[in-house]
Amino acid sequence: MLPITDAQIRASLINASVRERAALTLPADFAPLDWDRCDFLGWRDRKLPNVAYVVAPIGGELVGVMLRRAEGRLRSRPQCSWCKDVHLPNDVLFFVARRAGATGRKGDTVGTLVCADFQCSVNARRRPPVAYLGFDVEAARDRRVASLREHVIGFIREVAGEPLGG
Ligand SMILES: [Zn+2]
């Protein structure tokens, strides 16, 4: 398990300024994470209502991204781009992340639809419905978890704009 501390989370943010890193508020229930049950840490800043963060282990390193909730209304039932759960118990919001480095300073962003409180790890691990006789529920769940990891890491890599970790 990767150790994860307040300082490491702040240092992991690839698209935040020094001031933005300092302003970050950790989730209220912040504690060492079990990365077997959690693919990434995602939360909305209690003190900055439109700001959120996503931190994930990539190639043995902790990499984090700061996101902002985008203005505007979504169509009534958007699907989360990360857990792709079609039976979502929660809302989905549109977030944008400024790209890391010079492209981000020019205003370039990456957008994604994500569960409002980043519940994707829990959603992906729920028992999927039995789709047909002989349907392998465990295998389906493993595939969902693997695909969630790919989506989160893919998003962070897109924000980074360059190869990360291994
Ligand atoms: Zn989700």
PDB file of N, CA and C in Angstrom, residues 49-131:
ATOM      1  N   PRO A  49     -16.246  25.482  -2.844  1.00  0.00           N
ATOM      2  CA  PRO A  49     -17.351  24.647  -3.324  1.00  0.00           C
ATOM      3  C   PRO A  49     -17.213  24.124  -4.756  1.00  0.00           C
ATOM      4  N   ASN A  50     -16.483  24.840  -5.618  1.00  0.00           N
ATOM      5  CA  ASN A  50     -16.399  24.371  -7.007  1.00  0.00           C
ATOM      6  C   ASN A  50     -15.118  23.621  -7.315  1.00  0.00           C
ATOM      7  N   VAL A  51     -14.317  23.372  -6.277  1.00  0.00           N
ATOM      8  CA  VAL A  51     -13.022  22.732  -6.503  1.00  0.00           C
ATOM      9  C   VAL A  51     -13.054  21.292  -5.999  1.00  0.00           C
ATOM     10  N   ALA A  52     -12.422  20.411  -6.770  1.00  0.00           N
ATOM     11  CA  ALA A  52     -12.331  18.998  -6.388  1.00  0.00           C
ATOM     12  C   ALA A  52     -10.933  18.490  -6.734  1.00  0.00           C
ATOM     13  N   TYR A  53     -10.588  17.334  -6.174  1.00  0.00           N
ATOM     14  CA  TYR A  53      -9.265  16.755  -6.418  1.00  0.00           C
ATOM     15  C   TYR A  53      -9.401  15.264  -6.654  1.00  0.00           C
ATOM     16  N   VAL A  54      -8.499  14.747  -7.462  1.00  0.00           N
ATOM     17  CA  VAL A  54      -8.431  13.315  -7.708  1.00  0.00           C
ATOM     18  C   VAL A  54      -6.967  12.913  -7.617  1.00  0.00           C
ATOM     19  N   VAL A  55      -6.701  11.921  -6.787  1.00  0.00           N
ATOM     20  CA  VAL A  55      -5.323  11.459  -6.582  1.00  0.00           C
ATOM     21  C   VAL A  55      -5.312   9.948  -6.782  1.00  0.00           C
ATOM     22  N   ALA A  56      -4.352   9.451  -7.558  1.00  0.00           N
ATOM     23  CA  ALA A  56      -4.296   8.000  -7.803  1.00  0.00           C
ATOM     24  C   ALA A  56      -2.846   7.543  -7.877  1.00  0.00           C
ATOM     25  N   PRO A  57      -2.592   6.291  -7.509  1.00  0.00           N
ATOM     26  CA  PRO A  57      -1.242   5.759  -7.681  1.00  0.00           C
ATOM     27  C   PRO A  57      -1.040   5.373  -9.143  1.00  0.00           C
ATOM     28  N   ILE A  58      -0.010   5.929  -9.747  1.00  0.00           N
ATOM     29  CA  ILE A  58       0.301   5.601 -11.150  1.00  0.00           C
ATOM     30  C   ILE A  58       1.773   5.208 -11.220  1.00  0.00           C
ATOM     31  N   GLY A  59       2.009   3.974 -11.600  1.00  0.00           N
ATOM     32  CA  GLY A  59       3.388   3.499 -11.719  1.00  0.00           C
ATOM     33  C   GLY A  59       4.178   3.681 -10.436  1.00  0.00           C
ATOM     34  N   GLY A  60       3.534   3.416  -9.271  1.00  0.00           N
ATOM     35  CA  GLY A  60       4.235   3.491  -7.998  1.00  0.00           C
ATOM     36  C   GLY A  60       4.357   4.899  -7.439  1.00  0.00           C
ATOM     37  N   GLU A  61       3.789   5.861  -8.135  1.00  0.00           N
ATOM     38  CA  GLU A  61       3.848   7.245  -7.658  1.00  0.00           C
ATOM     39  C   GLU A  61       2.440   7.795  -7.488  1.00  0.00           C
ATOM     40  N   LEU A  62       2.306   8.704  -6.551  1.00  0.00           N
ATOM     41  CA  LEU A  62       1.017   9.333  -6.338  1.00  0.00           C
ATOM     42  C   LEU A  62       0.909  10.534  -7.281  1.00  0.00           C
ATOM     43  N   VAL A  63      -0.140  10.565  -8.102  1.00  0.00           N
ATOM     44  CA  VAL A  63      -0.319  11.692  -9.022  1.00  0.00           C
ATOM     45  C   VAL A  63      -1.717  12.264  -8.808  1.00  0.00           C
ATOM     46  N   GLY A  64      -1.786  13.580  -8.638  1.00  0.00           N
ATOM     47  CA  GLY A  64      -3.063  14.208  -8.350  1.00  0.00           C
ATOM     48  C   GLY A  64      -3.388  15.326  -9.328  1.00  0.00           C
ATOM     49  N   VAL A  65      -4.685  15.582  -9.457  1.00  0.00           N
ATOM     50  CA  VAL A  65      -5.167  16.599 -10.376  1.00  0.00           C
ATOM     51  C   VAL A  65      -6.217  17.442  -9.656  1.00  0.00           C
ATOM     52  N   MET A  66      -6.171  18.739  -9.861  1.00  0.00           N
ATOM     53  CA  MET A  66      -7.201  19.622  -9.319  1.00  0.00           C
ATOM     54  C   MET A  66      -8.251  19.850 -10.399  1.00  0.00           C
ATOM     55  N   LEU A  67      -9.523  19.799 -10.022  1.00  0.00           N
ATOM     56  CA  LEU A  67     -10.603  19.995 -10.990  1.00  0.00           C
ATOM     57  C   LEU A  67     -11.516  21.117 -10.520  1.00  0.00           C
ATOM     58  N   ARG A  68     -12.226  21.692 -11.490  1.00  0.00           N
ATOM     59  CA  ARG A  68     -13.248  22.674 -11.160  1.00  0.00           C
ATOM     60  C   ARG A  68     -14.561  22.222 -11.750  1.00  0.00           C
ATOM     61  N   ARG A  69     -15.608  22.440 -10.983  1.00  0.00           N
ATOM     62  CA  ARG A  69     -16.928  22.108 -11.470  1.00  0.00           C
ATOM     63  C   ARG A  69     -17.309  23.108 -12.544  1.00  0.00           C
ATOM     64  N   ALA A  70     -17.745  22.596 -13.685  1.00  0.00           N
ATOM     65  CA  ALA A  70     -18.086  23.482 -14.794  1.00  0.00           C
ATOM     66  C   ALA A  70     -19.478  24.046 -14.600  1.00  0.00           C
ATOM     67  N   GLU A  71     -19.669  25.280 -15.082  1.00  0.00           N
ATOM     68  CA  GLU A  71     -20.982  25.906 -15.014  1.00  0.00           C
ATOM     69  C   GLU A  71     -21.890  25.280 -16.054  1.00  0.00           C
ATOM     70  N   GLY A  72     -23.150  25.516 -15.903  1.00  0.00           N
ATOM     71  CA  GLY A  72     -24.100  25.046 -16.912  1.00  0.00           C
ATOM     72  C   GLY A  72     -24.813  23.786 -16.486  1.00  0.00           C
ATOM     73  N   ARG A  73     -25.925  23.552 -17.129  1.00  0.00           N
ATOM     74  CA  ARG A  73     -26.747  22.399 -16.769  1.00  0.00           C
ATOM     75  C   ARG A  73     -26.429  21.210 -17.650  1.00  0.00           C
ATOM     76  N   LEU A  74     -26.601  20.033 -17.061  1.00  0.00           N
ATOM     77  CA  LEU A  74     -26.384  18.801 -17.813  1.00  0.00           C
ATOM     78  C   LEU A  74     -27.740  18.243 -18.210  1.00  0.00           C
ATOM     79  N   ARG A  75     -27.712  17.363 -19.210  1.00  0.00           N
ATOM     80  CA  ARG A  75     -28.963  16.667 -19.513  1.00  0.00           C
ATOM     81  C   ARG A  75     -29.315  15.824 -18.302  1.00  0.00           C
ATOM     82  N   SER A  76     -30.583  15.435 -18.194  1.00  0.00           N
ATOM     83  CA  SER A  76     -31.094  14.935 -16.920  1.00  0.00           C
ATOM     84  C   SER A  76     -30.326  13.755 -16.329  1.00  0.00           C
ATOM     85  N   ARG A  77     -29.954  12.734 -17.105  1.00  0.00           N
ATOM     86  CA  ARG A  77     -29.296  11.580 -16.517  1.00  0.00           C
ATOM     87  C   ARG A  77     -27.973  11.285 -17.218  1.00  0.00           C
ATOM     88  N   PRO A  78     -26.960  12.089 -16.976  1.00  0.00           N
ATOM     89  CA  PRO A  78     -25.677  11.787 -17.616  1.00  0.00           C
ATOM     90  C   PRO A  78     -25.054  10.554 -16.967  1.00  0.00           C
ATOM     91  N   GLN A  79     -24.194   9.884 -17.704  1.00  0.00           N
ATOM     92  CA  GLN A  79     -23.495   8.719 -17.170  1.00  0.00           C
ATOM     93  C   GLN A  79     -22.096   9.143 -16.748  1.00  0.00           C
ATOM     94  N   CYS A  80     -21.633   8.593 -15.645  1.00  0.00           N
ATOM     95  CA  CYS A  80     -20.275   8.877 -15.191  1.00  0.00           C
ATOM     96  C   CYS A  80     -19.287   8.273 -16.188  1.00  0.00           C
ATOM     97  N   SER A  81     -18.303   9.068 -16.618  1.00  0.00           N
ATOM     98  CA  SER A  81     -17.338   8.571 -17.600  1.00  0.00           C
ATOM     99  C   SER A  81     -16.343   7.595 -16.993  1.00  0.00           C
ATOM    100  N   TRP A  82     -16.310   7.523 -15.679  1.00  0.00           N
ATOM    101  CA  TRP A  82     -15.305   6.674 -15.034  1.00  0.00           C
ATOM    102  C   TRP A  82     -15.859   5.324 -14.627  1.00  0.00           C
ATOM    103  N   CYS A  83     -16.954   5.300 -13.853  1.00  0.00           N
ATOM    104  CA  CYS A  83     -17.475   3.983 -13.446  1.00  0.00           C
ATOM    105  C   CYS A  83     -18.500   3.458 -14.439  1.00  0.00           C
ATOM    106  N   LYS A  84     -19.012   4.306 -15.331  1.00  0.00           N
ATOM    107  CA  LYS A  84     -19.959   3.887 -16.376  1.00  0.00           C
ATOM    108  C   LYS A  84     -21.153   3.136 -15.806  1.00  0.00           C
ATOM    109  N   ASP A  85     -21.500   3.436 -14.570  1.00  0.00           N
ATOM    110  CA  ASP A  85     -22.603   2.732 -13.941  1.00  0.00           C
ATOM    111  C   ASP A  85     -23.915   3.265 -14.502  1.00  0.00           C
ATOM    112  N   VAL A  86     -24.728   2.385 -15.042  1.00  0.00           N
ATOM    113  CA  VAL A  86     -25.998   2.837 -15.612  1.00  0.00           C
ATOM    114  C   VAL A  86     -27.108   2.885 -14.573  1.00  0.00           C
ATOM    115  N   HIS A  87     -26.832   2.352 -13.376  1.00  0.00           N
ATOM    116  CA  HIS A  87     -27.843   2.389 -12.308  1.00  0.00           C
ATOM    117  C   HIS A  87     -27.341   3.268 -11.173  1.00  0.00           C
ATOM    118  N   LEU A  88     -26.852   4.425 -11.513  1.00  0.00           N
ATOM    119  CA  LEU A  88     -26.204   5.275 -10.518  1.00  0.00           C
ATOM    120  C   LEU A  88     -27.155   5.739  -9.423  1.00  0.00           C
ATOM    121  N   PRO A  89     -26.725   5.591  -8.161  1.00  0.00           N
ATOM    122  CA  PRO A  89     -27.543   6.105  -7.063  1.00  0.00           C
ATOM    123  C   PRO A  89     -27.256   7.576  -6.784  1.00  0.00           C
ATOM    124  N   ASN A  90     -26.291   8.163  -7.484  1.00  0.00           N
ATOM    125  CA  ASN A  90     -25.862   9.526  -7.168  1.00  0.00           C
ATOM    126  C   ASN A  90     -25.885  10.412  -8.410  1.00  0.00           C
ATOM    127  N   ASP A  91     -25.732  11.709  -8.197  1.00  0.00           N
ATOM    128  CA  ASP A  91     -25.658  12.652  -9.310  1.00  0.00           C
ATOM    129  C   ASP A  91     -24.298  12.580  -9.992  1.00  0.00           C
ATOM    130  N   VAL A  92     -24.282  13.072 -11.222  1.00  0.00           N
ATOM    131  CA  VAL A  92     -23.038  13.155 -11.984  1.00  0.00           C
ATOM    132  C   VAL A  92     -22.813  14.623 -12.329  1.00  0.00           C
ATOM    133  N   LEU A  93     -21.591  15.097 -12.154  1.00  0.00           N
ATOM    134  CA  LEU A  93     -21.278  16.501 -12.438  1.00  0.00           C
ATOM    135  C   LEU A  93     -20.203  16.581 -13.511  1.00  0.00           C
ATOM    136  N   PHE A  94     -20.168  17.729 -14.177  1.00  0.00           N
ATOM    137  CA  PHE A  94     -19.137  17.945 -15.186  1.00  0.00           C
ATOM    138  C   PHE A  94     -18.001  18.752 -14.557  1.00  0.00           C
ATOM    139  N   PHE A  95     -16.801  18.171 -14.596  1.00  0.00           N
ATOM    140  CA  PHE A  95     -15.621  18.833 -14.053  1.00  0.00           C
ATOM    141  C   PHE A  95     -14.621  19.091 -15.174  1.00  0.00           C
ATOM    142  N   VAL A  96     -13.869  20.175 -15.035  1.00  0.00           N
ATOM    143  CA  VAL A  96     -12.760  20.409 -15.957  1.00  0.00           C
ATOM    144  C   VAL A  96     -11.475  20.555 -15.159  1.00  0.00           C
ATOM    145  N   ALA A  97     -10.403  20.071 -15.744  1.00  0.00           N
ATOM    146  CA  ALA A  97      -9.085  20.189 -15.123  1.00  0.00           C
ATOM    147  C   ALA A  97      -8.178  20.957 -16.067  1.00  0.00           C
ATOM    148  N   ARG A  98      -7.470  21.914 -15.514  1.00  0.00           N
ATOM    149  CA  ARG A  98      -6.494  22.655 -16.321  1.00  0.00           C
ATOM    150  C   ARG A  98      -5.348  21.703 -16.631  1.00  0.00           C
ATOM    151  N   ARG A  99      -4.868  21.721 -17.869  1.00  0.00           N
ATOM    152  CA  ARG A  99      -3.731  20.863 -18.203  1.00  0.00           C
ATOM    153  C   ARG A  99      -2.487  21.328 -17.466  1.00  0.00           C
ATOM    154  N   ALA A 100      -1.607  20.385 -17.190  1.00  0.00           N
ATOM    155  CA  ALA A 100      -0.361  20.713 -16.502  1.00  0.00           C
ATOM    156  C   ALA A 100       0.540  21.528 -17.426  1.00  0.00           C
ATOM    157  N   GLY A 101       1.390  22.334 -16.847  1.00  0.00           N
ATOM    158  CA  GLY A 101       2.436  23.030 -17.596  1.00  0.00           C
ATOM    159  C   GLY A 101       1.943  24.174 -18.473  1.00  0.00           C
ATOM    160  N   ALA A 102       2.713  24.430 -19.540  1.00  0.00           N
ATOM    161  CA  ALA A 102       2.485  25.609 -20.378  1.00  0.00           C
ATOM    162  C   ALA A 102       1.121  25.587 -21.057  1.00  0.00           C
ATOM    163  N   THR A 103       0.662  24.423 -21.521  1.00  0.00           N
ATOM    164  CA  THR A 103      -0.631  24.356 -22.198  1.00  0.00           C
ATOM    165  C   THR A 103      -1.754  24.772 -21.250  1.00  0.00           C
ATOM    166  N   GLY A 104      -1.634  24.367 -19.977  1.00  0.00           N
ATOM    167  CA  GLY A 104      -2.643  24.738 -18.988  1.00  0.00           C
ATOM    168  C   GLY A 104      -2.624  26.226 -18.715  1.00  0.00           C
ATOM    169  N   ARG A 105      -1.440  26.809 -18.680  1.00  0.00           N
ATOM    170  CA  ARG A 105      -1.343  28.252 -18.428  1.00  0.00           C
ATOM    171  C   ARG A 105      -1.967  29.043 -19.567  1.00  0.00           C
ATOM    172  N   LYS A 106      -2.013  28.423 -20.762  1.00  0.00           N
ATOM    173  CA  LYS A 106      -2.669  29.080 -21.900  1.00  0.00           C
ATOM    174  C   LYS A 106      -4.184  28.876 -21.858  1.00  0.00           C
ATOM    175  N   GLY A 107      -4.649  28.095 -20.871  1.00  0.00           N
ATOM    176  CA  GLY A 107      -6.091  27.949 -20.702  1.00  0.00           C
ATOM    177  C   GLY A 107      -6.655  26.632 -21.206  1.00  0.00           C
ATOM    178  N   ASP A 108      -5.794  25.706 -21.591  1.00  0.00           N
ATOM    179  CA  ASP A 108      -6.259  24.427 -22.115  1.00  0.00           C
ATOM    180  C   ASP A 108      -6.745  23.533 -20.966  1.00  0.00           C
ATOM    181  N   THR A 109      -7.925  22.926 -21.143  1.00  0.00           N
ATOM    182  CA  THR A 109      -8.486  22.082 -20.078  1.00  0.00           C
ATOM    183  C   THR A 109      -8.930  20.721 -20.625  1.00  0.00           C
ATOM    184  N   VAL A 110      -9.146  19.798 -19.701  1.00  0.00           N
ATOM    185  CA  VAL A 110      -9.709  18.489 -20.036  1.00  0.00           C
ATOM    186  C   VAL A 110     -10.971  18.342 -19.197  1.00  0.00           C
ATOM    187  N   GLY A 111     -12.081  17.952 -19.825  1.00  0.00           N
ATOM    188  CA  GLY A 111     -13.335  17.825 -19.096  1.00  0.00           C
ATOM    189  C   GLY A 111     -13.756  16.381 -18.941  1.00  0.00           C
ATOM    190  N   THR A 112     -14.537  16.120 -17.881  1.00  0.00           N
ATOM    191  CA  THR A 112     -15.056  14.766 -17.689  1.00  0.00           C
ATOM    192  C   THR A 112     -16.324  14.807 -16.846  1.00  0.00           C
ATOM    193  N   LEU A 113     -17.213  13.845 -17.101  1.00  0.00           N
ATOM    194  CA  LEU A 113     -18.407  13.669 -16.272  1.00  0.00           C
ATOM    195  C   LEU A 113     -18.074  12.645 -15.203  1.00  0.00           C
ATOM    196  N   VAL A 114     -18.245  13.028 -13.941  1.00  0.00           N
ATOM    197  CA  VAL A 114     -17.901  12.105 -12.851  1.00  0.00           C
ATOM    198  C   VAL A 114     -18.981  12.149 -11.772  1.00  0.00           C
ATOM    199  N   CYS A 115     -19.111  11.039 -11.049  1.00  0.00           N
ATOM    200  CA  CYS A 115     -20.022  10.961  -9.913  1.00  0.00           C
ATOM    201  C   CYS A 115     -19.760  12.149  -8.988  1.00  0.00           C
ATOM    202  N   ALA A 116     -20.838  12.769  -8.502  1.00  0.00           N
ATOM    203  CA  ALA A 116     -20.748  14.046  -7.795  1.00  0.00           C
ATOM    204  C   ALA A 116     -19.773  14.019  -6.622  1.00  0.00           C
ATOM    205  N   ASP A 117     -19.711  12.905  -5.897  1.00  0.00           N
ATOM    206  CA  ASP A 117     -18.769  12.824  -4.782  1.00  0.00           C
ATOM    207  C   ASP A 117     -17.738  11.729  -5.004  1.00  0.00           C
ATOM    208  N   PHE A 118     -17.473  11.432  -6.261  1.00  0.00           N
ATOM    209  CA  PHE A 118     -16.435  10.466  -6.634  1.00  0.00           C
ATOM    210  C   PHE A 118     -16.667   9.092  -5.997  1.00  0.00           C
ATOM    211  N   GLN A 119     -17.924   8.649  -6.048  1.00  0.00           N
ATOM    212  CA  GLN A 119     -18.290   7.350  -5.467  1.00  0.00           C
ATOM    213  C   GLN A 119     -17.962   6.188  -6.403  1.00  0.00           C
ATOM    214  N   CYS A 120     -17.190   6.413  -7.444  1.00  0.00           N
ATOM    215  CA  CYS A 120     -16.993   5.403  -8.498  1.00  0.00           C
ATOM    216  C   CYS A 120     -16.441   4.076  -7.983  1.00  0.00           C
ATOM    217  N   SER A 121     -15.510   4.126  -7.014  1.00  0.00           N
ATOM    218  CA  SER A 121     -14.915   2.871  -6.521  1.00  0.00           C
ATOM    219  C   SER A 121     -15.981   1.990  -5.898  1.00  0.00           C
ATOM    220  N   VAL A 122     -16.892   2.604  -5.155  1.00  0.00           N
ATOM    221  CA  VAL A 122     -17.975   1.849  -4.528  1.00  0.00           C
ATOM    222  C   VAL A 122     -18.939   1.340  -5.604  1.00  0.00           C
ATOM    223  N   ASN A 123     -19.285   2.209  -6.541  1.00  0.00           N
ATOM    224  CA  ASN A 123     -20.219   1.817  -7.603  1.00  0.00           C
ATOM    225  C   ASN A 123     -19.680   0.650  -8.428  1.00  0.00           C
ATOM    226  N   ALA A 124     -18.387   0.712  -8.753  1.00  0.00           N
ATOM    227  CA  ALA A 124     -17.814  -0.328  -9.609  1.00  0.00           C
ATOM    228  C   ALA A 124     -17.765  -1.676  -8.909  1.00  0.00           C
ATOM    229  N   ARG A 125     -17.777  -1.665  -7.563  1.00  0.00           N
ATOM    230  CA  ARG A 125     -17.680  -2.915  -6.807  1.00  0.00           C
ATOM    231  C   ARG A 125     -19.030  -3.495  -6.409  1.00  0.00           C
ATOM    232  N   ARG A 126     -20.095  -2.797  -6.729  1.00  0.00           N
ATOM    233  CA  ARG A 126     -21.403  -3.379  -6.422  1.00  0.00           C
ATOM    234  C   ARG A 126     -21.628  -4.584  -7.321  1.00  0.00           C
ATOM    235  N   ARG A 127     -22.413  -5.534  -6.838  1.00  0.00           N
ATOM    236  CA  ARG A 127     -22.708  -6.723  -7.645  1.00  0.00           C
ATOM    237  C   ARG A 127     -23.472  -6.301  -8.891  1.00  0.00           C
ATOM    238  N   PRO A 128     -22.923  -6.592 -10.049  1.00  0.00           N
ATOM    239  CA  PRO A 128     -23.684  -6.258 -11.256  1.00  0.00           C
ATOM    240  C   PRO A 128     -24.878  -7.197 -11.383  1.00  0.00           C
ATOM    241  N   PRO A 129     -25.945  -6.773 -12.039  1.00  0.00           N
ATOM    242  CA  PRO A 129     -27.089  -7.675 -12.219  1.00  0.00           C
ATOM    243  C   PRO A 129     -26.702  -8.846 -13.122  1.00  0.00           C
ATOM    244  N   VAL A 130     -27.315  -9.997 -12.887  1.00  0.00           N
ATOM    245  CA  VAL A 130     -27.035 -11.174 -13.721  1.00  0.00           C
ATOM    246  C   VAL A 130     -27.665 -10.938 -15.091  1.00  0.00           C
ATOM    247  N   ALA A 131     -26.817 -10.838 -16.102  1.00  0.00           N
ATOM    248  CA  ALA A 131     -27.296 -10.441 -17.423  1.00  0.00           C
ATOM    249  C   ALA A 131     -27.921 -11.612 -18.177  1.00  0.00           C
TER     250      ALA A 131
END
